[in-house]
PDB file of C-alpha atoms in Angstrom:
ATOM      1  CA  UNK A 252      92.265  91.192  84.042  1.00 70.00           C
ATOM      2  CA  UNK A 253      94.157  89.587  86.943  1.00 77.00           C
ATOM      3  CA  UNK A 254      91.353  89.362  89.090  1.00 81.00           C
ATOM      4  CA  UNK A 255      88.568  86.775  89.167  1.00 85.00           C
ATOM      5  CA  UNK A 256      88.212  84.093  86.101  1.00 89.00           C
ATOM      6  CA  UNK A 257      90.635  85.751  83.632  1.00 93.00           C
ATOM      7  CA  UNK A 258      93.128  83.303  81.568  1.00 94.00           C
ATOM      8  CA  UNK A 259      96.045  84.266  79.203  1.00 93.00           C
ATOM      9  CA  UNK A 260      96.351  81.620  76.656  1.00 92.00           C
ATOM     10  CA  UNK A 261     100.153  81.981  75.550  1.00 91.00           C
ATOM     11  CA  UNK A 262     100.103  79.834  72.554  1.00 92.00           C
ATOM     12  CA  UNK A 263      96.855  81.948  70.964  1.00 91.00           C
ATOM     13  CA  UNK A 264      98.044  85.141  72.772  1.00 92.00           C
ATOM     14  CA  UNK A 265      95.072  85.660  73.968  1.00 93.00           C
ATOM     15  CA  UNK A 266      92.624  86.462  76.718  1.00 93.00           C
ATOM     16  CA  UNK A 267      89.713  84.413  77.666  1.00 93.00           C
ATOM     17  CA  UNK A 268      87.323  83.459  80.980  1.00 93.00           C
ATOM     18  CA  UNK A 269      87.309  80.508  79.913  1.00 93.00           C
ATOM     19  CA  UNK A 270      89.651  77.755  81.947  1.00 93.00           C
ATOM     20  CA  UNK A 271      90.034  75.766  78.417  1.00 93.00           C
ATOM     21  CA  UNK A 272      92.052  76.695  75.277  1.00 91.00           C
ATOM     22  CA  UNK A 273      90.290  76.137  72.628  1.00 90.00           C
ATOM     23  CA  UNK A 274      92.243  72.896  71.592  1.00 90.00           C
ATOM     24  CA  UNK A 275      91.417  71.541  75.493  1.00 91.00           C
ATOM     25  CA  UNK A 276      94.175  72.462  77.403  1.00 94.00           C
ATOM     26  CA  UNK A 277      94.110  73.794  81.325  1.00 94.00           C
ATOM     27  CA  UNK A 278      94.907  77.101  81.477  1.00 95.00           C
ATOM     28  CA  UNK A 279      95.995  79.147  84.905  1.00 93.00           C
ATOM     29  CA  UNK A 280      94.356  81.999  86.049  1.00 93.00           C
ATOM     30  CA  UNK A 281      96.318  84.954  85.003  1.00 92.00           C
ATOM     31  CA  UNK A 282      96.765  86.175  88.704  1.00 93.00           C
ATOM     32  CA  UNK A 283      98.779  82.877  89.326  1.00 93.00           C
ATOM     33  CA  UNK A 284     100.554  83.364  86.169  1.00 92.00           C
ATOM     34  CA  UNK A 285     101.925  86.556  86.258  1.00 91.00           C
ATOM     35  CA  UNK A 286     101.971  87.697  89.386  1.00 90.00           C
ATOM     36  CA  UNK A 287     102.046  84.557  92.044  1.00 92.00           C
ATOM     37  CA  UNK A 288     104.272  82.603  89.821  1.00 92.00           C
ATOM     38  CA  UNK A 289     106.907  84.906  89.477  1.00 90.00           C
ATOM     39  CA  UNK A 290     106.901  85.743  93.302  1.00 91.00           C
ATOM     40  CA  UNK A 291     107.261  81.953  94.240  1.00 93.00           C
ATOM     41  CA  UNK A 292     110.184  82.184  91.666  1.00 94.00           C
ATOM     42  CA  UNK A 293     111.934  84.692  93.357  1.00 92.00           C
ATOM     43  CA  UNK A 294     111.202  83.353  96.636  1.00 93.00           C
ATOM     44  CA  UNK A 295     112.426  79.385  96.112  1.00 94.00           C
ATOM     45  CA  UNK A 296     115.872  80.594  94.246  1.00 94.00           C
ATOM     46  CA  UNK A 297     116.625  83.282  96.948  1.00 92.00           C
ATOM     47  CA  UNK A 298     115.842  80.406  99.895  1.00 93.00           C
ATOM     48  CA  UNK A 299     117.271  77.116  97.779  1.00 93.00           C
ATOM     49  CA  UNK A 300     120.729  79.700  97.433  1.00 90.00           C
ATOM     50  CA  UNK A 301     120.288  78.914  93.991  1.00 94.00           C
ATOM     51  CA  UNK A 302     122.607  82.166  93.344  1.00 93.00           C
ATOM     52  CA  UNK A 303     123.434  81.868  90.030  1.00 93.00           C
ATOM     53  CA  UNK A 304     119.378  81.813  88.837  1.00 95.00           C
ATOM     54  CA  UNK A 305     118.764  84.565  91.100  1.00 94.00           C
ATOM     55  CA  UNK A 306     121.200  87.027  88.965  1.00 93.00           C
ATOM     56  CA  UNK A 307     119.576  86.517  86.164  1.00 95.00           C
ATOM     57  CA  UNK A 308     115.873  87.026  87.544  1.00 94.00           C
ATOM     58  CA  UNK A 309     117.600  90.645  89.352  1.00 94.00           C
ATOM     59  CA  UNK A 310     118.907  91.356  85.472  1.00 94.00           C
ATOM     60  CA  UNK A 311     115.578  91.015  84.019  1.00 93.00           C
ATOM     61  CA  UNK A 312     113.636  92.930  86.965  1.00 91.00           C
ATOM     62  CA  UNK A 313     116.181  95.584  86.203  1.00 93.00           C
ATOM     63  CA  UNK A 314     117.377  95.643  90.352  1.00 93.00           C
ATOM     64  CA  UNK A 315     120.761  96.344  91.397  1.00 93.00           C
ATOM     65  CA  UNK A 316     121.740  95.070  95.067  1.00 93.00           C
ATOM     66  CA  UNK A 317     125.035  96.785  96.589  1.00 93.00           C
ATOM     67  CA  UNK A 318     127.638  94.179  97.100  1.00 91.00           C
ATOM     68  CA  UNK A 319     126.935  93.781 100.950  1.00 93.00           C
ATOM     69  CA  UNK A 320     123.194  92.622 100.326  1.00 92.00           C
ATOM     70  CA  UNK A 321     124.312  90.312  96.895  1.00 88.00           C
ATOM     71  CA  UNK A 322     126.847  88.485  99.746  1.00 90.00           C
ATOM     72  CA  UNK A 323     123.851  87.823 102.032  1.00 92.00           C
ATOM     73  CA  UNK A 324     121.767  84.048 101.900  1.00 93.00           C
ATOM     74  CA  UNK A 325     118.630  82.706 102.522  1.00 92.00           C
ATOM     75  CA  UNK A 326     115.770  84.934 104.775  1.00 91.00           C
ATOM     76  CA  UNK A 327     118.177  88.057 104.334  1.00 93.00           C
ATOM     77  CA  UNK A 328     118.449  87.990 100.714  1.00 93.00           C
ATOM     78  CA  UNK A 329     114.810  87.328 100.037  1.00 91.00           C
ATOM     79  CA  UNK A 330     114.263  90.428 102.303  1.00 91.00           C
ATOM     80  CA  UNK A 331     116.960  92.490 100.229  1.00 92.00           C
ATOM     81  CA  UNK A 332     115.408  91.665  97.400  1.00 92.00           C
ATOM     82  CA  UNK A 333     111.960  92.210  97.909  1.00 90.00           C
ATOM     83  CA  UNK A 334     112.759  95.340  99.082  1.00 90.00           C
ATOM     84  CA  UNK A 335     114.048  96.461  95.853  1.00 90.00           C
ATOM     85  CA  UNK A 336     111.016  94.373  93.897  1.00 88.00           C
ATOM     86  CA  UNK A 337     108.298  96.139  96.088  1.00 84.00           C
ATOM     87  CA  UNK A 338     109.104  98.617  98.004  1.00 83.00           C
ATOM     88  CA  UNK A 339     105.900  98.642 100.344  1.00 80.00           C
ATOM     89  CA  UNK A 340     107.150 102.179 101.804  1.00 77.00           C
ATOM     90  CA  UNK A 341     106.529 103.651  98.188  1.00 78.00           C
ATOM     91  CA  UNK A 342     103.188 101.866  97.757  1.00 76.00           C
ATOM     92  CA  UNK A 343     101.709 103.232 101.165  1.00 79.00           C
ATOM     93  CA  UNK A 344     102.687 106.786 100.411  1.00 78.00           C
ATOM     94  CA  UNK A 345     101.428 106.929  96.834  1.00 81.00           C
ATOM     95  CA  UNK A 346      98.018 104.943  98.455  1.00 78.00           C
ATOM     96  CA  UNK A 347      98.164 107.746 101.163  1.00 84.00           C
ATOM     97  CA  UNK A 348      97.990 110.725  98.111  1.00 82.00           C
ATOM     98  CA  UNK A 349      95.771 108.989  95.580  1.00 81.00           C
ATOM     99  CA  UNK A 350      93.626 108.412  98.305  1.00 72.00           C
TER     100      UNK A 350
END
């Protein structure tokens, strides 16, 4: 349901193609919602060195960074992290055998 015109209506908790609750209000495609906004999340706190926020988005993604990669700021960090968030090596290999 991420692709095309799919919308998550949080306050109804539910799903709907529809880009209007059903008391009028915008809602955002579910691809920007739970997949884009996160990623710009974790991209603007790792650039901005906004440290502290960035701990708590690694708690709730569950990922663990050894101490030399936590000291690290800015394009290095992002990189550290998204290596833990999406390991693309992973992907291609289980693409490779599904496929």
């Amino acid at each position: 349901r991420f692709w095309g015109d799919h919308y998550f209506d949080n306050v109804n908790k539910v799903w709907t193609t529809s880009e209007k609750s059903k008391d009028g209000r915008v809602l955002e495609r579910s691809f920007n919602q739970f997949v884009l906004a996160p990623l710009f999340k974790i991209f603007s706190t790792a650039m901005e060195d906004k440290q502290d926020d960035l701990d708590k988005i690694l708690i709730v993604l569950n990922i663990t960074l050894p101490r030399d990669e936590r000291d690290l700021r800015g394009r290095p960090l992002l990189k550290a992290v998204m290596r833990k968030f999406l390991p693309l090596g992973d992907a291609v290999m289980d693409l490779v055998i599904l496929h």
